[in-house]
Tab-separated table of C-alpha atoms and ligand atoms in Angstrom:
chain	number	residue	atom	x	y	z
A	1	MET	CA	0.000	0.000	0.000
A	2	ARG	CA	1.351	3.451	-0.898
A	3	PRO	CA	1.960	5.607	2.197
A	4	ASP	CA	-0.271	8.704	2.030
A	5	PHE	CA	-0.650	11.871	4.090
A	6	HIS	CA	-3.959	12.515	5.871
A	7	PRO	CA	-4.910	15.460	8.091
A	8	LEU	CA	-5.320	14.215	11.676
A	9	ARG	CA	-6.425	16.155	14.734
A	10	ILE	CA	-4.309	16.072	17.875
A	11	ALA	CA	-6.306	14.371	20.624
A	12	ALA	CA	-3.813	14.889	23.457
A	13	LEU	CA	-0.401	16.324	24.290
A	14	ASP	CA	1.216	14.815	27.394
A	15	GLU	CA	4.464	15.964	28.915
A	16	LEU	CA	6.787	12.978	29.310
A	17	THR	CA	9.839	14.825	30.620
A	18	GLU	CA	11.006	18.447	30.705
A	19	ASP	CA	11.927	18.198	27.039
A	20	ALA	CA	9.742	15.437	25.613
A	21	VAL	CA	6.063	15.331	24.732
A	22	ALA	CA	3.749	12.508	23.681
A	23	VAL	CA	1.326	13.435	20.904
A	24	THR	CA	-1.789	11.308	20.435
A	25	PHE	CA	-3.743	11.637	17.205
A	26	GLU	CA	-7.450	11.145	16.658
A	27	VAL	CA	-7.898	8.606	13.848
A	28	PRO	CA	-11.398	8.753	12.303
A	29	ASP	CA	-13.140	5.418	11.723
A	30	ASP	CA	-12.724	5.573	7.941
A	31	LEU	CA	-8.917	5.844	8.299
A	32	ARG	CA	-8.462	3.170	10.967
A	33	ASP	CA	-7.326	0.515	8.502
A	34	VAL	CA	-4.723	2.665	6.764
A	35	PHE	CA	-3.323	3.855	10.107
A	36	ALA	CA	-3.165	0.337	11.630
A	37	HIS	CA	0.499	-0.102	12.570
A	38	GLN	CA	3.053	-2.775	13.363
A	39	ALA	CA	5.298	-2.489	16.422
A	40	GLY	CA	8.345	-0.342	15.652
A	41	GLN	CA	6.834	1.583	12.739
A	42	HIS	CA	6.919	5.338	12.342
A	43	VAL	CA	4.870	8.098	10.747
A	44	ALA	CA	6.077	11.225	8.972
A	45	ILE	CA	4.494	14.507	9.986
A	46	ARG	CA	4.218	17.835	8.233
A	47	VAL	CA	2.540	21.111	8.974
A	48	PRO	CA	-0.418	21.565	6.584
A	49	GLY	CA	0.707	23.372	3.449
A	50	GLU	CA	4.420	22.742	4.037
A	51	ARG	CA	6.737	20.250	2.310
A	52	GLU	CA	9.168	19.652	5.204
A	53	ARG	CA	8.404	16.494	7.095
A	54	ARG	CA	9.864	14.617	10.071
A	55	SER	CA	9.547	10.974	11.110
A	56	TYR	CA	8.355	9.929	14.573
A	57	SER	CA	8.068	6.385	15.900
A	58	ILE	CA	4.791	5.095	17.252
A	59	CYS	CA	5.134	4.161	20.925
A	60	THR	CA	2.138	1.848	21.214
A	61	PRO	CA	1.878	-1.819	20.169
A	62	PRO	CA	-0.410	-2.860	17.289
A	63	GLY	CA	-4.025	-1.992	18.053
A	64	GLY	CA	-3.005	0.875	20.342
A	65	ALA	CA	-3.639	4.575	19.838
A	66	LEU	CA	-1.622	6.497	17.248
A	67	ARG	CA	0.795	8.056	19.745
A	68	ILE	CA	4.325	9.357	19.218
A	69	GLY	CA	6.983	10.698	21.589
A	70	VAL	CA	8.948	13.758	20.505
A	71	ARG	CA	12.110	14.986	22.223
A	72	ARG	CA	12.892	18.678	21.822
A	73	LEU	CA	16.117	19.431	19.970
A	74	PRO	CA	17.137	23.033	20.730
A	75	GLY	CA	16.518	25.052	17.540
A	76	GLY	CA	14.847	22.082	15.821
A	77	ALA	CA	12.389	23.162	13.135
A	78	PHE	CA	9.620	20.807	14.264
A	79	SER	CA	10.482	19.679	17.793
A	80	ASP	CA	11.408	23.128	19.133
A	81	ARG	CA	9.622	25.614	16.911
A	82	VAL	CA	6.338	23.927	15.876
A	83	LEU	CA	5.602	21.465	18.688
A	84	PRO	CA	5.450	23.941	21.644
A	85	GLY	CA	2.737	25.933	19.827
A	86	LEU	CA	0.473	22.929	19.182
A	87	ARG	CA	-2.725	22.364	21.157
A	88	PRO	CA	-5.290	19.528	21.261
A	89	GLY	CA	-7.657	19.993	18.318
A	90	ASP	CA	-4.908	21.316	15.994
A	91	GLU	CA	-4.388	19.436	12.776
A	92	LEU	CA	-1.183	18.016	11.310
A	93	GLU	CA	-0.701	15.994	8.152
A	94	VAL	CA	0.378	12.477	9.059
A	95	LEU	CA	1.787	9.850	6.691
A	96	THR	CA	0.416	6.341	7.096
A	97	PRO	CA	2.836	4.113	9.083
A	98	THR	CA	5.975	2.722	7.449
A	99	GLY	CA	9.106	0.928	8.612
A	100	ARG	CA	10.286	-2.611	9.252
A	101	PHE	CA	12.263	-2.277	12.481
A	102	GLY	CA	9.869	-4.625	14.305
A	103	ALA	CA	9.643	-7.216	11.535
A	104	GLY	CA	12.562	-9.190	13.007
A	105	LEU	CA	10.538	-9.884	16.188
A	106	ALA	CA	8.618	-12.707	14.509
A	107	GLY	CA	9.478	-16.109	15.977
A	108	LEU	CA	11.824	-14.808	18.705
A	109	ARG	CA	11.607	-16.203	22.256
A	110	ARG	CA	14.148	-14.046	24.070
A	111	PRO	CA	14.458	-10.649	22.351
A	112	ALA	CA	16.736	-7.972	23.807
A	113	PHE	CA	16.357	-4.231	23.307
A	114	VAL	CA	18.851	-1.426	23.790
A	115	ALA	CA	17.385	2.080	23.725
A	116	ALA	CA	18.992	5.440	24.381
A	117	GLY	CA	17.119	8.720	24.839
A	118	SER	CA	14.184	9.063	22.446
A	119	GLY	CA	15.224	5.713	20.925
A	120	ILE	CA	12.911	4.170	23.521
A	121	THR	CA	9.876	5.236	21.460
A	122	PRO	CA	9.740	2.385	18.882
A	123	ILE	CA	11.278	0.007	21.409
A	124	LEU	CA	8.492	0.587	23.950
A	125	ALA	CA	6.003	-0.556	21.307
A	126	MET	CA	8.113	-3.584	20.449
A	127	VAL	CA	8.625	-4.591	24.098
A	128	ALA	CA	4.854	-4.425	24.674
A	129	ALA	CA	4.183	-6.403	21.483
A	130	ALA	CA	6.710	-9.082	22.441
A	131	LEU	CA	5.197	-9.419	25.934
A	132	ALA	CA	1.733	-9.815	24.424
A	133	ASP	CA	3.002	-12.878	22.538
A	134	PRO	CA	2.692	-15.934	24.833
A	135	ALA	CA	5.471	-17.727	22.903
A	136	VAL	CA	7.986	-15.117	24.106
A	137	GLU	CA	9.706	-16.360	27.278
A	138	LEU	CA	11.762	-13.362	28.324
A	139	VAL	CA	12.136	-9.773	27.139
A	140	SER	CA	15.211	-7.754	28.125
A	141	LEU	CA	15.314	-3.961	27.938
A	142	VAL	CA	18.389	-1.828	28.535
A	143	ASP	CA	17.341	1.840	28.556
A	144	CYS	CA	20.137	4.436	28.606
A	145	ASN	CA	19.628	8.044	29.675
A	146	ARG	CA	21.537	10.726	31.514
A	147	SER	CA	19.239	10.862	34.535
A	148	GLN	CA	15.953	9.362	35.712
A	149	ARG	CA	14.041	12.584	35.051
A	150	GLU	CA	15.074	12.391	31.386
A	151	VAL	CA	13.687	8.878	30.889
A	152	MET	CA	10.849	9.004	28.364
A	153	PHE	CA	7.919	6.666	29.121
A	154	LEU	CA	9.222	5.830	32.610
A	155	ASP	CA	5.663	5.115	33.859
A	156	GLU	CA	4.803	2.985	30.832
A	157	ILE	CA	7.969	0.901	31.335
A	158	ALA	CA	7.136	0.484	35.033
A	159	ASP	CA	3.562	-0.564	34.142
A	160	LEU	CA	4.873	-3.262	31.790
A	161	LYS	CA	7.275	-4.487	34.474
A	162	ASN	CA	4.432	-4.637	37.030
A	163	ARG	CA	2.260	-6.538	34.605
A	164	TRP	CA	4.956	-8.991	33.515
A	165	PRO	CA	7.387	-9.199	36.478
A	166	ASP	CA	8.818	-12.579	35.445
A	167	ARG	CA	8.935	-12.073	31.673
A	168	LEU	CA	10.413	-8.568	31.493
A	169	GLN	CA	13.780	-7.516	32.829
A	170	VAL	CA	14.605	-3.823	32.718
A	171	VAL	CA	18.028	-2.290	33.213
A	172	HIS	CA	18.192	1.510	33.486
A	173	VAL	CA	21.625	2.918	32.677
A	174	LEU	CA	21.838	6.518	33.997
A	175	THR	CA	25.121	8.117	33.031
A	176	ARG	CA	24.802	11.162	35.287
A	177	GLU	CA	23.380	9.474	38.363
A	178	ALA	CA	25.243	7.294	40.798
A	179	GLN	CA	23.663	3.869	41.115
A	180	GLU	CA	24.533	0.816	43.212
A	181	SER	CA	26.581	-0.672	40.395
A	182	PRO	CA	29.075	1.589	38.569
A	183	LEU	CA	28.196	-0.480	35.477
A	184	LEU	CA	24.800	1.237	35.425
A	185	SER	CA	26.183	4.763	35.883
A	186	SER	CA	28.511	4.794	32.889
A	187	ARG	CA	27.989	5.158	29.169
A	188	LEU	CA	27.086	1.815	27.637
A	189	ASP	CA	30.041	0.647	25.553
A	190	PRO	CA	30.839	-2.774	24.067
A	191	GLU	CA	32.704	-3.891	27.179
A	192	ARG	CA	29.869	-2.922	29.549
A	193	LEU	CA	27.281	-4.484	27.261
A	194	GLY	CA	29.385	-7.667	27.357
A	195	VAL	CA	29.305	-7.634	31.164
A	196	LEU	CA	25.533	-7.007	31.169
A	197	ARG	CA	25.059	-9.906	28.760
A	198	SER	CA	26.998	-12.343	30.923
A	199	THR	CA	25.673	-11.178	34.308
A	200	VAL	CA	22.079	-10.021	33.740
A	201	LEU	CA	20.678	-10.568	30.274
A	202	GLY	CA	21.710	-14.131	29.502
A	203	GLU	CA	20.890	-15.767	26.176
A	204	CYS	CA	18.975	-13.579	23.691
A	205	ASP	CA	17.926	-14.635	20.198
A	206	GLY	CA	17.426	-11.193	18.644
A	207	TRP	CA	18.769	-7.672	19.304
A	208	PHE	CA	17.090	-4.340	18.555
A	209	LEU	CA	19.006	-1.116	19.068
A	210	CYS	CA	17.757	2.449	18.700
A	211	GLY	CA	19.450	5.663	19.789
A	212	PRO	CA	22.300	7.989	18.819
A	213	PHE	CA	24.371	6.986	15.804
A	214	ASP	CA	27.648	6.206	17.617
A	215	LEU	CA	26.053	4.113	20.340
A	216	VAL	CA	23.902	2.072	17.965
A	217	THR	CA	26.549	1.407	15.328
A	218	THR	CA	29.279	0.633	17.877
A	219	LEU	CA	27.163	-1.769	19.933
A	220	ALA	CA	25.699	-3.495	16.866
A	221	ALA	CA	29.202	-4.086	15.484
A	222	ALA	CA	30.366	-5.351	18.896
A	223	LEU	CA	27.485	-7.850	19.114
A	224	VAL	CA	28.348	-9.239	15.672
A	225	ALA	CA	32.070	-9.348	16.537
A	226	ASP	CA	31.070	-11.262	19.655
A	227	GLY	CA	29.395	-13.998	17.611
A	228	VAL	CA	25.777	-12.792	17.359
A	229	PRO	CA	24.632	-13.483	13.758
A	230	SER	CA	24.273	-10.209	11.853
A	231	THR	CA	20.751	-11.302	10.851
A	232	ALA	CA	19.815	-11.207	14.561
A	233	VAL	CA	20.939	-7.596	15.082
A	234	HIS	CA	18.482	-4.884	14.008
A	235	THR	CA	19.051	-1.156	14.253
A	236	GLU	CA	17.036	2.012	13.785
A	237	LEU	CA	18.666	5.417	13.528
A	238	PHE	CA	16.895	8.746	13.909
A	239	HIS	CA	19.705	10.811	12.434
A	240	ALA	CA	23.069	10.196	10.761
A	241	GLU	CA	25.674	12.822	10.116
A	242	ALA	CA	28.430	10.244	9.777
A	243	ALA	CA	30.154	8.994	6.672
A	244	PRO	CA	27.956	7.335	4.059
A	245	THR	CA	27.658	3.557	4.094
A	246	VAL	CA	28.704	3.220	0.449
A	247	THR	CA	31.061	5.538	-1.367
A	248	THR	CA	30.278	6.704	-4.837
A	249	ALA	CA	33.633	8.425	-5.213
A	250	GLY	CA	33.984	10.305	-8.437
A	251	ALA	CA	31.422	8.817	-10.763
A	252	ALA	CA	28.542	11.127	-11.654
A	253	SER	CA	25.564	8.949	-12.535
A	254	PRO	CA	24.383	8.895	-16.146
A	255	ALA	CA	20.981	9.977	-17.451
A	256	ALA	CA	18.520	7.080	-17.292
A	257	ALA	CA	15.047	6.141	-18.491
A	258	VAL	CA	13.033	5.130	-15.436
A	259	VAL	CA	9.755	3.330	-15.002
A	260	VAL	CA	8.185	3.282	-11.537
A	261	ARG	CA	5.105	1.561	-10.150
A	262	LEU	CA	3.625	3.507	-7.230
A	263	GLY	CA	0.139	3.134	-5.813
A	264	GLY	CA	-0.831	0.840	-8.702
A	265	LEU	CA	0.053	3.494	-11.318
A	266	GLU	CA	3.009	3.364	-13.677
A	267	SER	CA	5.077	6.519	-14.223
A	268	ARG	CA	7.880	7.047	-16.746
A	269	PHE	CA	10.464	9.791	-16.591
A	270	THR	CA	14.093	10.556	-17.448
A	271	LEU	CA	16.681	11.106	-14.745
A	272	GLU	CA	19.181	13.892	-15.361
A	273	PRO	CA	22.861	12.990	-14.899
A	274	GLY	CA	23.691	12.938	-11.188
A	275	GLU	CA	20.023	13.010	-10.113
A	276	ALA	CA	18.633	10.672	-7.435
A	277	VAL	CA	15.615	8.519	-8.396
A	278	LEU	CA	13.360	10.228	-5.829
A	279	ASP	CA	14.162	13.725	-7.152
A	280	GLY	CA	13.293	12.698	-10.698
A	281	LEU	CA	10.153	10.907	-9.536
A	282	LEU	CA	8.909	13.926	-7.554
A	283	ARG	CA	8.818	15.925	-10.800
A	284	VAL	CA	6.057	13.625	-12.089
A	285	ARG	CA	4.587	12.180	-8.864
A	286	ALA	CA	4.154	14.641	-5.997
A	287	ASP	CA	2.711	11.741	-3.964
A	288	ALA	CA	6.025	9.808	-3.851
A	289	PRO	CA	6.707	8.887	-0.208
A	290	TYR	CA	9.806	10.256	1.527
A	291	ALA	CA	10.867	11.960	4.745
A	292	CYS	CA	14.542	12.357	5.725
A	293	GLN	CA	16.150	12.306	2.251
A	294	GLY	CA	19.271	11.093	4.043
A	295	GLY	CA	19.053	7.305	3.806
A	296	VAL	CA	17.887	6.963	7.432
A	297	CYS	CA	14.096	6.613	7.626
A	298	GLY	CA	13.367	4.133	4.808
A	299	THR	CA	10.125	5.909	3.815
A	300	CYS	CA	11.300	6.158	0.170
A	301	ARG	CA	12.068	2.429	-0.145
A	302	ALA	CA	11.286	0.628	-3.410
A	303	ARG	CA	12.426	-2.580	-5.069
A	304	LEU	CA	14.684	-2.445	-8.107
A	305	PHE	CA	13.629	-4.895	-10.807
A	306	ASP	CA	15.772	-3.769	-13.710
A	307	GLY	CA	19.027	-1.831	-14.007
A	308	GLU	CA	21.632	-0.907	-11.411
A	309	VAL	CA	22.059	1.889	-8.906
A	310	THR	CA	24.584	3.099	-6.403
A	311	MET	CA	23.556	4.501	-2.999
A	312	ALA	CA	25.566	6.869	-0.817
A	313	ALA	CA	23.773	5.796	2.386
A	314	THR	CA	21.733	2.732	3.204
A	315	TRP	CA	21.213	3.056	6.957
A	316	ALA	CA	17.540	2.073	6.700
A	317	LEU	CA	18.152	-1.207	4.877
A	318	GLU	CA	19.147	-4.510	6.437
A	319	PRO	CA	21.545	-6.823	4.550
A	320	ASP	CA	18.763	-9.207	3.428
A	321	GLU	CA	16.744	-6.260	2.073
A	322	LEU	CA	19.745	-5.028	0.096
A	323	ALA	CA	20.298	-8.557	-1.191
A	324	ARG	CA	16.758	-8.801	-2.563
A	325	GLY	CA	17.042	-5.501	-4.406
A	326	ASP	CA	15.429	-2.999	-2.035
A	327	VAL	CA	16.765	0.514	-2.556
A	328	LEU	CA	16.332	3.915	-0.922
A	329	THR	CA	15.206	6.078	-3.802
A	330	CYS	CA	16.431	9.278	-2.112
A	331	GLN	CA	19.938	7.822	-2.344
A	332	ALA	CA	19.748	5.698	-5.498
A	333	ARG	CA	21.527	7.037	-8.585
A	334	PRO	CA	21.684	4.950	-11.757
A	335	THR	CA	24.789	3.244	-13.046
A	336	SER	CA	22.816	1.830	-15.978
A	337	GLY	CA	20.817	3.629	-18.683
A	338	GLN	CA	17.457	2.252	-17.566
A	339	LEU	CA	15.768	1.398	-14.284
A	340	ALA	CA	12.509	-0.265	-13.248
A	341	LEU	CA	11.333	0.113	-9.645
A	342	ASP	CA	8.259	-0.908	-7.679
A	343	PHE	CA	7.128	0.965	-4.547
A	344	ASP	CA	4.136	-1.314	-4.026
A	345	VAL	CA	5.886	-4.597	-3.099
B	401	FAD	C1	12.733	6.519	11.467
B	401	FAD	C2	12.829	7.707	12.400
B	401	FAD	C3	12.109	7.700	13.579
B	401	FAD	C4	12.212	8.771	14.460
B	401	FAD	N1	11.521	8.720	15.627
B	401	FAD	C5	11.655	9.729	16.519
B	401	FAD	C6	10.966	9.668	17.780
B	401	FAD	O1	10.236	8.706	18.057
B	401	FAD	N2	11.134	10.696	18.636
B	401	FAD	C7	11.941	11.778	18.347
B	401	FAD	O2	12.046	12.697	19.171
B	401	FAD	N3	12.598	11.857	17.167
B	401	FAD	C8	12.454	10.871	16.247
B	401	FAD	N4	13.111	10.951	15.044
B	401	FAD	C9	13.884	12.184	14.736
B	401	FAD	C10	12.949	13.218	14.098
B	401	FAD	O3	12.526	12.778	12.827
B	401	FAD	C11	13.650	14.565	13.873
B	401	FAD	O4	14.863	14.340	13.211
B	401	FAD	C12	13.915	15.303	15.166
B	401	FAD	O5	12.733	15.506	15.919
B	401	FAD	C13	14.537	16.675	14.842
B	401	FAD	O6	13.665	17.386	14.007
B	401	FAD	P1	13.591	18.969	14.136
B	401	FAD	O7	12.815	19.478	12.976
B	401	FAD	O8	13.141	19.379	15.485
B	401	FAD	O9	15.129	19.402	14.020
B	401	FAD	P2	15.897	19.836	12.679
B	401	FAD	O10	15.563	21.253	12.363
B	401	FAD	O11	15.689	18.796	11.644
B	401	FAD	O12	17.402	19.692	13.162
B	401	FAD	C14	18.036	20.595	14.080
B	401	FAD	C15	19.501	20.187	14.232
B	401	FAD	O13	19.607	18.921	14.908
B	401	FAD	C16	20.244	17.932	14.092
B	401	FAD	N5	19.396	16.729	14.269
B	401	FAD	C17	18.249	16.422	13.607
B	401	FAD	N6	17.704	15.292	14.094
B	401	FAD	C18	18.514	14.880	15.091
B	401	FAD	C19	18.461	13.775	15.973
B	401	FAD	N7	17.446	12.879	15.955
B	401	FAD	N8	19.464	13.680	16.869
B	401	FAD	C20	20.473	14.578	16.922
B	401	FAD	N9	20.560	15.648	16.097
B	401	FAD	C21	19.602	15.793	15.201
B	401	FAD	C22	20.211	18.492	12.691
B	401	FAD	O14	21.351	18.081	11.955
B	401	FAD	C23	20.218	19.972	12.917
B	401	FAD	O15	21.527	20.426	13.120
B	401	FAD	C24	13.030	9.890	14.148
B	401	FAD	C25	13.742	9.905	12.939
B	401	FAD	C26	13.650	8.824	12.072
B	401	FAD	C27	14.432	8.857	10.789
B	402	FES	S1	13.579	9.563	2.530
B	402	FES	FE1	14.448	8.717	4.348
B	402	FES	S2	15.658	7.096	3.580
B	402	FES	FE2	14.970	8.090	1.792
C-alpha cells in the first residue's frame, strides 16, 4: 500500500519529561485501517501546506492509539519551533505508518532491546508487542539516559514491568546518576554491554538497538564481533551525520530512463545525470513517499527490478533487504541507462 498523508487532529499532548512530549492523534473510523500499525513503525508529519516532514516512531503496540513521543532538539524546526505551539484539536498531516524495524521480532523467544534517549519510542512498542506474545519467554530492555528525570515513558515501562514481572527484565543505565553498580552509571560501551550480557541478560535470540548513531553502530558491530549473527541484530537510527555507508567516489551517474510503479500506477520519466531517483520521480509524482532524504528513515524504499544503482547511504536497509534488491530512492543514482522500480511490493 502506498503511504499517504492525511490530516489528523491532535487528541492529546502529554508531557513525558522536561523536554519530551507525547502526541496522540485522533484517527477517524474511515482511516483506521490505513493507520493500523506494526510495532516499531513510524509516521512522517508535516505542517499543513508545508513540504518539510519529520519521522516519529509510534510508541504503542499494534491496536493501540496512534501516539508518538517527541524529544525537543534546541533550535529544531519541528520539535522546538512547531511542537510547543500545538494544542489539542490542531491538525497536522500524518503519513500512514511505514518501517520494518519490528519485523525481526517474529518467531523470537528471548528478544533484547537497547534504547537510548528518544530511541525508547519504537522500542516501547516492540517490548509491549513481544510481551503480548505468549510464545515469548523473556524480554530484556536496557534503557540508557543521563538521569531518571530524562527517561521518556518511565511510567509505561514500570507498568509493563508490574504486569509482567517474570517475563520482562529492565536495566536503566543513567550516566549522570550514581547507582549501586558503577556499570549502570557509565555510558554503555561494548565492554559494559558484554558484562551485562553475561551477568544479567543471559541468552537472547534477537537484538534491537535504537538511539544515537555512535552508540547504535558501535554496539551493533560489537554484538556481531562477539558472535551474534548479523541477521539477529536490528538497528534504527533517527539521524546520521556520519560517513555514508557506500562511497560513490567520483562517478557522476548517467541519465537514465526510469519506469516506476507507485500506488498501482506506472510513471515514466528521465533522470538527469547525477540526479537521485526520488528527485526525478517527484517531478512527475508529488505523492512519492519520503521523509529524511538522508538514507535513514526508509520511507522512500522501493524494489529495483531492472538496471543498477549506487547509494551513498543505506542506513535504513538490512543486509537481506539489500540482497533482494530494495533501494532507498532518495539515495539511489543509476549506473545503468534504464531502471525499473516498484514501490508497491
Ligand atoms: C525513522 C525515524 C524515527 C524517528 N523517531 C523519533 C521519535 O520517536 N522521537 C523523536 O524525538 N525523534 C524521532 N526521530 C527524529 C525526528 O525525525 C527529527 O529528526 C527530530 O525531531 C529533529 O527534528 P527537528 O525538525 O526538530 O530538528 P531539525 O531542524 O531537523 O534539526 C536541528 C539540528 O539537529 C540535528 N538533528 C536532527 N535530528 C537529530 C536527531 N534525531 N538527533 C540529533 N541531532 C539531530 C540536525 O542536523 C540539525 O543540526 C526519528 C527519525 C527517524 C528517521
Ligand atoms: S527519505 Fe528517508 S531514507 Fe529516503
